[in-house]
mmCIF file of C-alpha atoms (C1' of nucleotides) in Angstrom:
data_model
loop_
_atom_site.group_PDB
_atom_site.id
_atom_site.type_symbol
_atom_site.label_atom_id
_atom_site.label_comp_id
_atom_site.label_asym_id
_atom_site.label_seq_id
_atom_site.Cartn_x
_atom_site.Cartn_y
_atom_site.Cartn_z
ATOM 1 C CA MET I 1026 266.523 132.127 172.109
ATOM 2 C CA ARG I 1027 266.417 128.360 172.613
ATOM 3 C CA LYS I 1028 264.592 127.358 175.618
ATOM 4 C CA PRO I 1029 266.595 125.368 178.244
ATOM 5 C CA CYS I 1030 266.471 121.650 178.065
ATOM 6 C CA CYS I 1031 265.186 121.514 181.615
ATOM 7 C CA GLU I 1032 263.976 123.701 184.471
ATOM 8 C CA LYS I 1033 267.042 124.797 186.276
ATOM 9 C CA LYS I 1034 265.236 125.312 189.442
ATOM 10 C CA THR I 1035 263.919 122.058 189.906
ATOM 11 C CA THR I 1036 267.172 119.996 188.892
ATOM 12 C CA ASN I 1037 270.288 119.106 190.636
ATOM 13 C CA LYS I 1038 273.447 119.978 189.070
ATOM 14 C CA GLY I 1039 277.116 119.096 189.733
ATOM 15 C CA ALA I 1040 278.516 115.738 191.057
ATOM 16 C CA TRP I 1041 276.128 112.674 191.305
ATOM 17 C CA SER I 1042 275.518 111.062 194.532
ATOM 18 C CA LYS I 1043 275.318 107.327 195.109
ATOM 19 C CA GLN I 1044 271.678 107.301 195.560
ATOM 20 C CA GLU I 1045 271.346 108.981 192.319
ATOM 21 C CA ASP I 1046 273.685 106.645 190.535
ATOM 22 C CA GLU I 1047 271.756 103.660 192.042
ATOM 23 C CA LYS I 1048 268.522 105.203 191.021
ATOM 24 C CA LEU I 1049 269.593 105.647 187.349
ATOM 25 C CA THR I 1050 271.162 102.428 187.119
ATOM 26 C CA LYS I 1051 268.335 100.478 188.405
ATOM 27 C CA TYR I 1052 265.879 102.173 186.134
ATOM 28 C CA ILE I 1053 267.890 101.642 182.955
ATOM 29 C CA GLN I 1054 268.436 98.036 183.910
ATOM 30 C CA LYS I 1055 264.873 97.499 184.196
ATOM 31 C CA HIS I 1056 263.454 99.716 181.357
ATOM 32 C CA GLY I 1057 266.448 100.100 179.106
ATOM 33 C CA GLU I 1058 267.936 103.091 177.656
ATOM 34 C CA GLY I 1059 266.270 105.742 175.771
ATOM 35 C CA SER I 1060 263.616 108.386 176.287
ATOM 36 C CA TRP I 1061 265.960 110.454 178.245
ATOM 37 C CA ARG I 1062 263.879 113.274 178.511
ATOM 38 C CA SER I 1063 261.163 111.577 180.370
ATOM 39 C CA LEU I 1064 263.565 109.306 182.360
ATOM 40 C CA PRO I 1065 264.380 111.524 185.290
ATOM 41 C CA VAL I 1066 260.860 111.875 186.242
ATOM 42 C CA ALA I 1067 260.248 108.263 185.830
ATOM 43 C CA ALA I 1068 263.185 107.376 187.640
ATOM 44 C CA GLY I 1069 262.603 109.778 190.467
ATOM 45 C CA LEU I 1070 265.745 111.878 189.707
ATOM 46 C CA LEU I 1071 266.030 115.628 189.914
ATOM 47 C CA ARG I 1072 268.242 115.683 186.930
ATOM 48 C CA CYS I 1073 267.690 116.713 183.489
ATOM 49 C CA GLY I 1074 267.550 113.988 180.790
ATOM 50 C CA LYS I 1075 270.814 115.069 179.074
ATOM 51 C CA SER I 1076 272.465 114.766 182.515
ATOM 52 C CA CYS I 1077 271.236 111.357 183.048
ATOM 53 C CA ARG I 1078 272.224 110.211 179.519
ATOM 54 C CA LEU I 1079 275.791 111.501 180.166
ATOM 55 C CA ARG I 1080 276.177 109.877 183.495
ATOM 56 C CA TRP I 1081 275.005 106.585 182.206
ATOM 57 C CA VAL I 1082 276.974 106.624 178.915
ATOM 58 C CA ASN I 1083 280.214 107.968 180.600
ATOM 59 C CA TYR I 1084 280.265 106.391 183.924
ATOM 60 C CA LEU I 1085 277.595 103.948 184.834
ATOM 61 C CA ARG I 1086 277.366 101.697 181.778
ATOM 62 C CA PRO I 1087 278.338 98.178 182.799
ATOM 63 C CA ASP I 1088 280.506 97.445 179.681
ATOM 64 C CA LEU I 1089 282.993 100.449 180.383
ATOM 65 C CA LYS I 1090 286.518 99.635 180.578
ATOM 66 C CA ARG I 1091 287.948 101.834 183.162
ATOM 67 C CA GLY I 1092 291.430 102.544 183.940
ATOM 68 C CA ASN I 1093 294.726 103.449 181.765
ATOM 69 C CA PHE I 1094 294.626 103.336 177.859
ATOM 70 C CA GLY I 1095 297.072 100.715 176.669
ATOM 71 C CA GLU I 1096 299.621 101.385 174.039
ATOM 72 C CA ASP I 1097 297.511 99.802 171.246
ATOM 73 C CA GLU I 1098 294.552 102.022 172.316
ATOM 74 C CA GLU I 1099 296.974 105.095 172.062
ATOM 75 C CA ASP I 1100 298.135 104.238 168.625
ATOM 76 C CA LEU I 1101 294.523 103.463 167.381
ATOM 77 C CA ILE I 1102 293.490 106.748 168.882
ATOM 78 C CA ILE I 1103 296.196 108.755 167.193
ATOM 79 C CA LYS I 1104 295.528 107.024 163.814
ATOM 80 C CA LEU I 1105 291.798 107.407 164.150
ATOM 81 C CA HIS I 1106 292.163 111.095 164.940
ATOM 82 C CA ALA I 1107 294.549 111.725 161.998
ATOM 83 C CA LEU I 1108 291.761 110.176 159.819
ATOM 84 C CA LEU I 1109 288.551 111.471 161.538
ATOM 85 C CA GLY I 1110 289.655 114.672 163.268
ATOM 86 C CA ASN I 1111 287.662 115.422 166.520
ATOM 87 C CA ARG I 1112 284.918 112.889 165.778
ATOM 88 C CA TRP I 1113 285.296 111.601 169.405
ATOM 89 C CA SER I 1114 282.150 109.430 169.123
ATOM 90 C CA LEU I 1115 283.283 107.515 166.202
ATOM 91 C CA ILE I 1116 286.841 107.265 167.591
ATOM 92 C CA ALA I 1117 285.318 105.705 170.854
ATOM 93 C CA GLY I 1118 283.128 103.533 168.727
ATOM 94 C CA ARG I 1119 286.234 101.786 167.551
ATOM 95 C CA LEU I 1120 287.396 101.320 171.008
ATOM 96 C CA PRO I 1121 285.251 98.866 172.973
ATOM 97 C CA GLY I 1122 284.425 100.067 176.574
ATOM 98 C CA ARG I 1123 285.790 103.378 176.024
ATOM 99 C CA THR I 1124 283.524 106.696 175.758
ATOM 100 C CA ASP I 1125 283.740 109.714 173.655
ATOM 101 C CA ASN I 1126 284.246 111.776 176.808
ATOM 102 C CA GLU I 1127 287.025 109.582 177.876
ATOM 103 C CA VAL I 1128 288.792 109.545 174.635
ATOM 104 C CA LYS I 1129 288.318 113.309 174.300
ATOM 105 C CA ASN I 1130 289.985 113.824 177.859
ATOM 106 C CA TYR I 1131 292.617 111.486 177.215
ATOM 107 C CA TRP I 1132 293.490 113.022 173.823
ATOM 108 C CA ASN I 1133 293.608 116.543 175.306
ATOM 109 C CA THR I 1134 295.621 115.674 178.271
ATOM 110 C CA HIS I 1135 297.933 113.033 177.134
ATOM 111 C CA LEU I 1136 298.242 112.447 173.437
ATOM 112 C CA ARG I 1137 297.842 116.023 172.193
ATOM 113 C CA ARG I 1138 300.921 116.744 174.343
ATOM 114 C CA LYS I 1139 302.722 113.557 173.430
ATOM 115 C CA LEU I 1140 302.580 114.398 169.636
ATOM 116 C CA MET I 1141 303.760 117.848 170.340
ATOM 117 C CA HIS I 1142 306.689 116.584 172.320
ATOM 118 C CA LEU I 1143 307.415 114.530 169.186
ATOM 119 C CA GLY I 1144 307.155 117.600 166.995
ATOM 120 C CA ILE I 1145 304.027 116.658 165.564
ATOM 121 C CA ASP I 1146 301.186 118.992 165.220
ATOM 122 C CA PRO I 1147 298.147 117.264 166.863
ATOM 123 C CA ASN I 1148 295.788 119.141 164.784
ATOM 124 C CA ASN I 1149 296.841 118.034 161.404
ATOM 125 C CA HIS I 1150 299.205 115.400 162.366
ATOM 126 C CA ARG I 1151 302.012 116.991 160.359
ATOM 127 C CA ILE I 1152 305.586 116.681 161.345
ATOM 128 C CA GLY I 1153 306.902 119.982 162.313
ATOM 129 C CA HIS I 1154 310.467 119.377 163.636
ATOM 130 C CA ASN I 1155 312.139 116.695 161.514
ATOM 131 C CA ILE I 1156 310.931 114.156 164.081
ATOM 132 C CA CYS I 1157 309.226 111.063 162.768
ATOM 133 C CA LEU I 1158 306.250 109.442 164.510
ATOM 134 C CA ASP I 1159 307.911 106.043 164.260
ATOM 135 C CA LYS I 1160 305.899 104.924 167.174
ATOM 136 C CA VAL I 1161 302.615 105.530 165.312
ATOM 137 C CA ASN I 1162 303.459 105.467 161.476
ATOM 138 C CA HIS I 1163 306.164 104.311 159.353
ATOM 139 C CA PRO I 1164 309.191 106.707 159.131
ATOM 140 C CA CYS I 1165 308.183 109.795 157.361
ATOM 141 C CA LYS I 1166 309.636 111.449 154.288
ATOM 142 C CA SER I 1167 311.342 114.570 154.650
ATOM 143 C CA ALA I 1168 308.660 116.163 152.443
ATOM 144 C CA ASN I 1169 306.416 116.144 155.558
ATOM 145 C CA SER I 1170 308.663 118.512 157.567
ATOM 146 C CA GLN I 1171 309.026 120.873 154.574
ATOM 147 C CA ALA I 1172 305.382 121.093 154.150
ATOM 148 C CA ASN I 1173 305.039 122.603 157.507
ATOM 149 C CA ASN I 1174 308.103 124.484 157.936
ATOM 150 C CA ASP I 1175 306.696 127.605 156.836
ATOM 151 C CA ASP I 1176 304.794 128.215 159.899
ATOM 152 C CA GLU I 1177 307.979 128.802 162.082
ATOM 153 C CA ASP I 1178 307.223 126.262 164.665
ATOM 154 C CA ASP I 1179 305.594 128.130 167.509
ATOM 155 C CA SER I 1180 304.906 131.311 165.866
ATOM 156 C CA GLN I 1181 301.749 130.039 164.990
ATOM 157 C CA ASP I 1182 300.014 128.387 168.000
ATOM 158 C CA PRO I 1183 298.641 125.156 166.640
ATOM 159 C CA LEU I 1184 295.969 125.329 169.279
ATOM 160 C CA LEU I 1185 294.591 128.376 167.547
ATOM 161 C CA ASP I 1186 294.421 126.635 164.255
ATOM 162 C CA SER I 1187 292.155 123.566 165.275
ATOM 163 C CA THR I 1188 289.290 124.819 162.873
ATOM 164 C CA SER I 1189 291.063 125.959 159.861
ATOM 165 C CA SER I 1190 292.847 122.795 158.653
ATOM 166 C CA GLY I 1191 290.980 119.629 158.892
ATOM 167 C CA PRO I 1192 292.988 116.216 158.924
ATOM 168 C CA GLU I 1193 291.363 115.038 155.921
ATOM 169 C CA SER I 1194 293.096 117.884 153.790
ATOM 170 C CA ASN I 1195 296.529 116.419 154.072
ATOM 171 C CA THR I 1196 296.249 112.702 154.694
ATOM 172 C CA SER I 1197 298.355 111.724 151.724
ATOM 173 C CA CYS I 1198 301.299 113.680 153.304
ATOM 174 C CA THR I 1199 300.980 112.489 156.896
ATOM 175 C CA LEU I 1200 299.403 109.167 156.693
ATOM 176 C CA PRO I 1201 301.445 106.833 154.553
ATOM 177 C CA ASP I 1202 299.798 103.423 155.435
ATOM 178 C CA LEU I 1203 297.010 103.477 157.800
ATOM 179 C CA ASN I 1204 295.086 100.588 156.425
ATOM 180 C CA LEU I 1205 292.312 100.965 158.694
ATOM 181 C CA ASP I 1206 288.895 99.420 157.992
ATOM 182 C CA LEU I 1207 286.674 102.257 158.901
ATOM 183 C CA THR I 1208 283.508 100.872 157.881
ATOM 184 C CA ILE I 1209 280.706 102.374 159.984
ATOM 185 C CA GLY I 1210 279.444 99.752 162.186
ATOM 186 C CA LEU I 1211 278.515 98.670 165.501
ATOM 187 C CA PRO I 1212 281.501 98.546 167.969
ATOM 188 C CA TRP I 1213 280.887 95.150 169.250
ATOM 189 C CA SER I 1214 280.846 93.625 165.589
ATOM 190 C CA LEU I 1215 284.653 93.804 165.497
ATOM 191 C "C1'" DA U 99 303.715 122.085 206.888
ATOM 192 C "C1'" DA U 100 301.787 125.661 203.945
ATOM 193 C "C1'" DT U 101 301.053 127.514 199.686
ATOM 194 C "C1'" DG U 102 300.579 127.968 194.692
ATOM 195 C "C1'" DC U 103 300.570 125.823 190.358
ATOM 196 C "C1'" DA U 104 299.634 122.294 187.054
ATOM 197 C "C1'" DT U 105 296.869 118.390 185.801
ATOM 198 C "C1'" DC U 106 293.034 115.384 185.394
ATOM 199 C "C1'" DC U 107 288.593 114.217 184.596
ATOM 200 C "C1'" DA U 108 283.295 114.555 185.482
ATOM 201 C "C1'" DA U 109 279.843 117.454 184.125
ATOM 202 C "C1'" DC U 110 277.615 121.105 181.954
ATOM 203 C "C1'" DC U 111 276.457 124.086 177.786
ATOM 204 C "C1'" DG U 112 275.167 125.021 173.272
ATOM 205 C "C1'" DC U 113 274.797 123.554 168.610
ATOM 206 C "C1'" DT U 114 273.510 120.141 165.068
ATOM 207 C "C1'" DG U 115 271.328 116.387 162.874
ATOM 208 C "C1'" DC U 116 267.498 113.441 162.610
ATOM 209 C "C1'" DG U 117 262.802 111.902 162.796
ATOM 210 C "C1'" DT U 118 258.158 113.110 162.803
ATOM 211 C "C1'" DA U 119 253.826 115.494 162.530
ATOM 212 C "C1'" DC A 253 258.013 121.308 152.474
ATOM 213 C "C1'" DT A 254 258.567 123.245 157.072
ATOM 214 C "C1'" DA A 255 258.556 123.459 161.972
ATOM 215 C "C1'" DC A 256 259.463 121.296 165.971
ATOM 216 C "C1'" DG A 257 261.275 118.211 169.657
ATOM 217 C "C1'" DC A 258 264.557 115.216 170.998
ATOM 218 C "C1'" DA A 259 269.074 112.725 171.263
ATOM 219 C "C1'" DG A 260 273.733 112.960 170.486
ATOM 220 C "C1'" DC A 261 278.025 115.504 169.786
ATOM 221 C "C1'" DG A 262 281.991 118.421 170.635
ATOM 222 C "C1'" DG A 263 283.855 122.381 173.335
ATOM 223 C "C1'" DT A 264 284.529 124.102 177.625
ATOM 224 C "C1'" DT A 265 284.453 124.651 182.582
ATOM 225 C "C1'" DG A 266 285.454 123.960 187.377
ATOM 226 C "C1'" DG A 267 286.352 121.126 191.383
ATOM 227 C "C1'" DA A 268 289.599 117.610 192.991
ATOM 228 C "C1'" DT A 269 293.892 116.014 193.258
ATOM 229 C "C1'" DG A 270 298.930 115.812 192.833
ATOM 230 C "C1'" DC A 271 303.256 118.059 192.728
ATOM 231 C "C1'" DA A 272 306.846 121.520 193.227
ATOM 232 C "C1'" DT A 273 308.632 125.254 195.913
#
DNA sequence: AATGCATCCAACCGCTGCGTA
DNA sequence: CTACGCAGCGGTTGGATGCAT
């Protein structure tokens, strides 16, 4: 068995209080990020390092862009997801001010549903109902729908198929002209 | 107005990959 | 080369909130 990352008895869980946020923010502003495991003690927090990291990365970081996603951001997420799959950190890396958690949540709550309404399987970005994703890509060729017609629409729940078919396996079918520069690099170097 | 249901999002859990001794 | 510890990642959960009846 893997030992727990922190002593559960001595650490807080659940929502962060304002005081905790302030402690964490002040500590990181003074000492910088890193050493998450030892940070809680040094900062006087009864939290595990993981929790501190998550709180900082997803909520407290000053460069976060909070609020609704723009249409351009939506498009980019969809395109990147088609290329990268559920690599949320990579996708978020291309969206300045957005976190992987935020992108993941937004995908699961908004974009996945949106694609499904358009007749697109959000797992592999295949067109399933002769509906083209004109908002995202160029109009598709009918071969796309043919390639996916054998699954009888909902007889096979796409949600249950998330691991079986990676997006990379069929990009030639569904991603006609993304033309994205996916060189791995720092987000702010864009 | 009260209740139940649906949705959203912050946070947790467990696994993986990487660096180091 | 191997074992270990840590940071990071992705999946999942659960509380809060909004909406419909």
